[in-house]
Amino acid sequence: MPLIGAHISVAGGLAKAFPRADEASCESIQIFTRNQRQWQTKVLSMQEIEAFYRAWEQSGVQAVVSHASYLVNLCGSGDIRKKSEKGLIAEIERCHQLGINDIILHPGFAGDFSRDAAIEMIAESLLRAIDETQETRVRILLETMAGQGTVVGGELRDLEDILNRVNWHKRIGACVDMCHIFASGYEVRSAEAYNRFIDALDKHVTIERVGCWHLSDSKTEKGGKKDRHAHIGQGEIGLTAFSMLMNDERFADVPAVLETPKEGWGDAGNLSVLRKLRGG
């Protein structure tokens, strides 16, 4: 079954994420390894790296994924794309130092570029990043998006087209966001619909490349193209899709991390719902 967890704060130091995760009984966590809203970042010290490893070793957390900076846009124009490539390479190197195997990445916003041009740019940048970090095994997981504006990743075929252009490189995979896929137009609210979506996911991306799930309900109706997250079972999706995923052996040991609102019943309430859906 998937490894249930949440996005955890690293305030006060990266190693601080683990006691917070253990307090919530997380099996997996997602973190930012750096300030996600700034281009500049400081080099990790040996003390920080060692503290991270020690805290992880003493924790019940089985898997950690990193979320790349929101600033990264591999199909951005001019200097933005150069900064994005540099930022992604730096994140891969940081994750390699920390023993984190997967980075979640928003594919990008095309802006004035056509969809095909944007996808070609993303693929080229991904290959350059991989080439610059050949000594690592860190995977880049392209996140499914809600389909707003010129975002790339609102359809599974966007990810398939990128994978085709990088020759299905083993270090490129996918992160499936439940809220995003629903908002982009995929139906998952019944057992039959969930299985049809997984079949489509397998066709376009392959199940084996799914390295993470983002879990939240949607305030937006199906196909609304807006990224509006809600507590599990408190939005337009309901509980069935989450119950199906929590019991889907095809995603055994794949991190499934909350991206639900922190207010209200917060992570504790949402994690409790997921555990009940999984049967304990």
Tab-separated table of C-alpha atoms in Angstrom:
chain	number	residue	atom	x	y	z
A	1	MET	CA	0.000	0.000	0.000
A	2	PRO	CA	1.143	3.606	-0.422
A	3	LEU	CA	3.241	5.174	2.323
A	4	ILE	CA	1.012	7.813	3.944
A	5	GLY	CA	2.543	11.142	4.902
A	6	ALA	CA	2.479	14.912	4.554
A	7	HIS	CA	4.469	17.941	3.527
A	8	ILE	CA	6.503	18.773	6.634
A	9	SER	CA	8.119	22.051	7.647
A	10	VAL	CA	11.918	22.217	7.943
A	11	ALA	CA	11.866	25.435	9.983
A	12	GLY	CA	14.929	25.532	12.219
A	13	GLY	CA	16.869	23.045	10.085
A	14	LEU	CA	16.283	20.181	7.674
A	15	ALA	CA	16.656	17.546	10.394
A	16	LYS	CA	13.765	19.100	12.327
A	17	ALA	CA	11.336	17.575	9.809
A	18	PHE	CA	11.697	14.091	11.267
A	19	PRO	CA	10.494	14.626	14.857
A	20	ARG	CA	7.568	16.601	13.409
A	21	ALA	CA	6.808	13.729	11.037
A	22	ASP	CA	7.068	11.156	13.824
A	23	GLU	CA	4.668	13.167	15.964
A	24	ALA	CA	2.119	12.779	13.143
A	25	SER	CA	3.089	9.108	12.549
A	26	CYS	CA	4.077	9.809	8.940
A	27	GLU	CA	5.419	6.925	6.867
A	28	SER	CA	6.631	9.314	4.156
A	29	ILE	CA	7.253	13.051	3.947
A	30	GLN	CA	7.770	15.795	1.410
A	31	ILE	CA	10.064	18.711	2.231
A	32	PHE	CA	11.633	21.784	0.688
A	33	THR	CA	15.394	21.417	1.015
A	34	ARG	CA	15.780	25.203	0.502
A	35	ASN	CA	13.703	28.386	0.365
A	36	GLN	CA	11.357	27.618	-2.538
A	37	ARG	CA	10.713	31.272	-3.328
A	38	GLN	CA	14.319	32.401	-3.829
A	39	TRP	CA	16.872	31.573	-6.521
A	40	GLN	CA	19.864	31.828	-4.215
A	41	THR	CA	20.648	29.031	-1.814
A	42	LYS	CA	23.522	28.232	0.487
A	43	VAL	CA	25.628	25.096	0.217
A	44	LEU	CA	24.779	22.381	2.715
A	45	SER	CA	27.356	21.945	5.467
A	46	MET	CA	28.610	18.532	6.542
A	47	GLN	CA	26.972	19.170	9.911
A	48	GLU	CA	23.574	19.707	8.265
A	49	ILE	CA	23.943	16.584	6.132
A	50	GLU	CA	25.033	14.429	9.063
A	51	ALA	CA	22.219	15.753	11.270
A	52	PHE	CA	19.710	14.935	8.520
A	53	TYR	CA	20.986	11.365	8.189
A	54	ARG	CA	21.001	10.811	11.964
A	55	ALA	CA	17.471	12.160	12.363
A	56	TRP	CA	16.195	10.022	9.482
A	57	GLU	CA	17.881	6.915	10.886
A	58	GLN	CA	16.158	7.430	14.228
A	59	SER	CA	12.779	8.183	12.631
A	60	GLY	CA	9.887	6.019	11.510
A	61	VAL	CA	9.822	7.826	8.152
A	62	GLN	CA	10.489	5.351	5.346
A	63	ALA	CA	10.635	7.698	2.337
A	64	VAL	CA	11.455	11.364	1.743
A	65	VAL	CA	10.727	13.351	-1.411
A	66	SER	CA	11.756	16.917	-2.167
A	67	HIS	CA	9.643	19.529	-3.924
A	68	ALA	CA	11.626	21.731	-6.301
A	69	SER	CA	11.343	25.501	-6.113
A	70	TYR	CA	8.151	27.037	-7.458
A	71	LEU	CA	10.357	29.447	-9.417
A	72	VAL	CA	11.694	26.730	-11.709
A	73	ASN	CA	10.206	26.969	-15.220
A	74	LEU	CA	12.074	24.911	-17.797
A	75	CYS	CA	10.062	26.456	-20.626
A	76	GLY	CA	10.517	29.996	-19.402
A	77	SER	CA	12.040	32.629	-21.648
A	78	GLY	CA	15.628	33.861	-21.547
A	79	ASP	CA	17.227	34.189	-18.134
A	80	ILE	CA	14.372	32.389	-16.361
A	81	ARG	CA	15.125	29.146	-18.162
A	82	LYS	CA	18.862	29.407	-17.426
A	83	LYS	CA	18.180	30.058	-13.742
A	84	SER	CA	15.679	27.183	-13.717
A	85	GLU	CA	18.159	24.683	-15.124
A	86	LYS	CA	20.811	25.817	-12.659
A	87	GLY	CA	18.309	25.632	-9.798
A	88	LEU	CA	17.169	22.133	-10.758
A	89	ILE	CA	20.748	20.875	-11.003
A	90	ALA	CA	21.502	22.361	-7.582
A	91	GLU	CA	18.411	20.649	-6.125
A	92	ILE	CA	19.450	17.292	-7.581
A	93	GLU	CA	22.889	17.686	-6.000
A	94	ARG	CA	21.377	18.644	-2.622
A	95	CYS	CA	19.069	15.621	-2.692
A	96	HIS	CA	21.988	13.379	-3.617
A	97	GLN	CA	23.892	14.671	-0.581
A	98	LEU	CA	20.885	14.063	1.665
A	99	GLY	CA	20.024	10.594	0.322
A	100	ILE	CA	16.697	11.756	-1.131
A	101	ASN	CA	15.830	9.806	-4.270
A	102	ASP	CA	13.009	11.868	-5.804
A	103	ILE	CA	12.314	15.515	-6.635
A	104	ILE	CA	8.815	16.735	-7.499
A	105	LEU	CA	8.864	19.289	-10.320
A	106	HIS	CA	6.124	21.385	-11.925
A	107	PRO	CA	6.757	20.891	-15.668
A	108	GLY	CA	6.413	24.612	-16.450
A	109	PHE	CA	4.308	27.407	-17.893
A	110	ALA	CA	4.542	27.845	-21.663
A	111	GLY	CA	3.673	31.537	-21.674
A	112	ASP	CA	3.968	32.814	-25.262
A	113	PHE	CA	5.446	29.538	-26.514
A	114	SER	CA	3.325	26.857	-28.188
A	115	ARG	CA	2.639	23.632	-26.310
A	116	ASP	CA	4.988	21.652	-28.571
A	117	ALA	CA	7.770	24.222	-28.247
A	118	ALA	CA	7.379	24.257	-24.470
A	119	ILE	CA	7.513	20.470	-24.237
A	120	GLU	CA	10.645	20.403	-26.414
A	121	MET	CA	12.291	23.006	-24.153
A	122	ILE	CA	11.369	21.076	-21.002
A	123	ALA	CA	12.785	17.854	-22.432
A	124	GLU	CA	16.031	19.530	-23.483
A	125	SER	CA	16.479	21.105	-20.049
A	126	LEU	CA	15.734	17.825	-18.281
A	127	LEU	CA	18.357	16.025	-20.345
A	128	ARG	CA	20.931	18.725	-19.599
A	129	ALA	CA	20.172	18.455	-15.876
A	130	ILE	CA	20.524	14.685	-16.000
A	131	ASP	CA	23.772	14.925	-17.949
A	132	GLU	CA	25.200	17.361	-15.385
A	133	THR	CA	24.325	14.999	-12.506
A	134	GLN	CA	25.298	11.618	-13.899
A	135	GLU	CA	26.886	10.610	-10.593
A	136	THR	CA	23.471	10.599	-8.909
A	137	ARG	CA	20.420	8.346	-9.044
A	138	VAL	CA	17.979	11.121	-8.135
A	139	ARG	CA	14.767	11.003	-10.181
A	140	ILE	CA	12.780	13.990	-11.375
A	141	LEU	CA	9.043	13.406	-10.950
A	142	LEU	CA	6.943	15.620	-13.218
A	143	GLU	CA	3.776	16.651	-11.427
A	144	THR	CA	0.336	16.474	-13.003
A	145	MET	CA	-1.196	19.952	-13.043
A	146	ALA	CA	-4.702	21.420	-12.841
A	147	GLY	CA	-4.621	22.764	-16.415
A	148	GLN	CA	-4.833	26.470	-15.634
A	149	GLY	CA	-3.576	28.949	-18.220
A	150	THR	CA	-0.578	27.799	-20.250
A	151	VAL	CA	0.606	25.251	-17.687
A	152	VAL	CA	2.199	22.085	-19.075
A	153	GLY	CA	1.079	18.865	-17.385
A	154	GLY	CA	-2.676	19.402	-17.343
A	155	GLU	CA	-3.068	16.282	-19.484
A	156	LEU	CA	-1.323	12.927	-19.145
A	157	ARG	CA	-0.274	13.172	-22.784
A	158	ASP	CA	1.866	16.195	-21.848
A	159	LEU	CA	3.948	13.968	-19.602
A	160	GLU	CA	3.975	11.225	-22.233
A	161	ASP	CA	5.273	13.653	-24.857
A	162	ILE	CA	8.043	14.807	-22.516
A	163	LEU	CA	8.960	11.195	-21.728
A	164	ASN	CA	9.102	10.415	-25.437
A	165	ARG	CA	11.477	13.328	-26.019
A	166	VAL	CA	13.821	12.214	-23.223
A	167	ASN	CA	13.729	8.637	-24.568
A	168	TRP	CA	11.953	7.421	-21.428
A	169	HIS	CA	15.046	8.059	-19.351
A	170	LYS	CA	14.982	6.056	-16.129
A	171	ARG	CA	15.505	9.207	-14.052
A	172	ILE	CA	12.283	10.854	-15.243
A	173	GLY	CA	8.996	9.831	-13.639
A	174	ALA	CA	5.700	11.283	-12.459
A	175	CYS	CA	3.977	12.627	-9.361
A	176	VAL	CA	0.194	12.340	-9.586
A	177	ASP	CA	-1.764	15.040	-7.776
A	178	MET	CA	-5.325	13.902	-7.032
A	179	CYS	CA	-6.720	17.441	-6.794
A	180	HIS	CA	-4.972	18.517	-9.988
A	181	ILE	CA	-6.073	15.588	-12.154
A	182	PHE	CA	-9.689	16.093	-11.100
A	183	ALA	CA	-9.566	19.847	-11.719
A	184	SER	CA	-7.999	19.221	-15.123
A	185	GLY	CA	-10.936	16.989	-16.115
A	186	TYR	CA	-10.200	13.375	-15.148
A	187	GLU	CA	-13.052	11.521	-13.425
A	188	VAL	CA	-12.064	9.453	-10.361
A	189	ARG	CA	-15.134	9.586	-8.109
A	190	SER	CA	-16.226	5.948	-8.467
A	191	ALA	CA	-14.295	2.685	-8.346
A	192	GLU	CA	-14.814	2.241	-12.084
A	193	ALA	CA	-13.675	5.791	-12.851
A	194	TYR	CA	-10.608	5.427	-10.630
A	195	ASN	CA	-9.576	2.248	-12.434
A	196	ARG	CA	-10.130	3.873	-15.830
A	197	PHE	CA	-7.861	6.718	-14.770
A	198	ILE	CA	-5.162	4.300	-13.593
A	199	ASP	CA	-5.410	2.509	-16.943
A	200	ALA	CA	-4.896	5.865	-18.697
A	201	LEU	CA	-2.011	6.662	-16.361
A	202	ASP	CA	-0.388	3.339	-17.198
A	203	LYS	CA	-0.879	3.935	-20.922
A	204	HIS	CA	0.623	7.431	-20.969
A	205	VAL	CA	3.211	7.305	-18.179
A	206	THR	CA	3.354	3.672	-16.902
A	207	ILE	CA	2.566	2.786	-13.315
A	208	GLU	CA	6.216	1.967	-12.630
A	209	ARG	CA	7.193	5.622	-13.161
A	210	VAL	CA	4.778	6.968	-10.568
A	211	GLY	CA	7.103	7.860	-7.706
A	212	CYS	CA	4.729	9.927	-5.568
A	213	TRP	CA	1.093	10.902	-5.063
A	214	HIS	CA	-0.122	14.264	-3.786
A	215	LEU	CA	-3.318	13.897	-1.811
A	216	SER	CA	-5.968	16.550	-1.347
A	217	ASP	CA	-9.606	16.965	-2.248
A	218	SER	CA	-10.661	19.710	-4.663
A	219	LYS	CA	-12.697	22.834	-4.023
A	220	THR	CA	-12.992	23.115	-7.805
A	221	GLU	CA	-15.487	21.088	-9.834
A	222	LYS	CA	-14.237	18.470	-12.306
A	223	GLY	CA	-12.629	20.237	-15.250
A	224	GLY	CA	-12.650	23.595	-13.468
A	225	LYS	CA	-8.934	24.117	-14.245
A	226	LYS	CA	-8.266	25.726	-10.860
A	227	ASP	CA	-5.790	24.561	-8.227
A	228	ARG	CA	-7.873	24.770	-5.037
A	229	HIS	CA	-7.082	22.162	-2.381
A	230	ALA	CA	-9.517	20.888	0.265
A	231	HIS	CA	-9.435	18.436	3.180
A	232	ILE	CA	-9.832	14.758	2.262
A	233	GLY	CA	-13.506	13.992	1.686
A	234	GLN	CA	-14.522	17.641	2.107
A	235	GLY	CA	-14.402	18.668	-1.555
A	236	GLU	CA	-15.793	17.692	-4.933
A	237	ILE	CA	-13.869	14.391	-5.171
A	238	GLY	CA	-15.195	12.683	-2.048
A	239	LEU	CA	-13.735	9.589	-0.379
A	240	THR	CA	-13.991	6.800	-2.955
A	241	ALA	CA	-10.904	7.684	-5.014
A	242	PHE	CA	-8.762	8.047	-1.889
A	243	SER	CA	-10.059	4.729	-0.547
A	244	MET	CA	-9.199	3.023	-3.837
A	245	LEU	CA	-5.673	4.440	-3.807
A	246	MET	CA	-5.055	3.607	-0.161
A	247	ASN	CA	-5.791	-0.048	-0.946
A	248	ASP	CA	-4.133	-0.214	-4.363
A	249	GLU	CA	-1.276	-2.729	-4.227
A	250	ARG	CA	0.064	-1.380	-7.544
A	251	PHE	CA	1.399	1.599	-5.568
A	252	ALA	CA	2.924	-0.340	-2.705
A	253	ASP	CA	5.623	1.688	-0.911
A	254	VAL	CA	5.012	4.778	-3.091
A	255	PRO	CA	4.873	7.972	-0.979
A	256	ALA	CA	1.380	9.476	-0.822
A	257	VAL	CA	1.751	12.870	0.852
A	258	LEU	CA	-0.876	15.366	1.905
A	259	GLU	CA	-1.048	18.790	0.329
A	260	THR	CA	-4.220	19.708	2.187
A	261	PRO	CA	-4.876	23.006	4.000
A	262	LYS	CA	-3.074	23.317	7.340
A	263	GLU	CA	-6.019	25.075	8.982
A	264	GLY	CA	-9.112	23.243	10.217
A	265	TRP	CA	-8.403	19.651	11.182
A	266	GLY	CA	-4.971	19.918	9.540
A	267	ASP	CA	-2.581	17.080	8.803
A	268	ALA	CA	-3.641	15.036	11.840
A	269	GLY	CA	-7.271	14.916	10.739
A	270	ASN	CA	-6.465	14.139	7.114
A	271	LEU	CA	-3.949	11.437	8.041
A	272	SER	CA	-6.557	9.871	10.331
A	273	VAL	CA	-9.042	9.714	7.450
A	274	LEU	CA	-6.461	8.091	5.154
A	275	ARG	CA	-5.589	5.480	7.775
A	276	LYS	CA	-9.259	4.623	8.259
A	277	LEU	CA	-9.704	4.270	4.498
A	278	ARG	CA	-6.700	1.929	4.441
A	279	GLY	CA	-8.118	-0.068	7.320
A	280	GLY	CA	-5.803	1.025	10.114
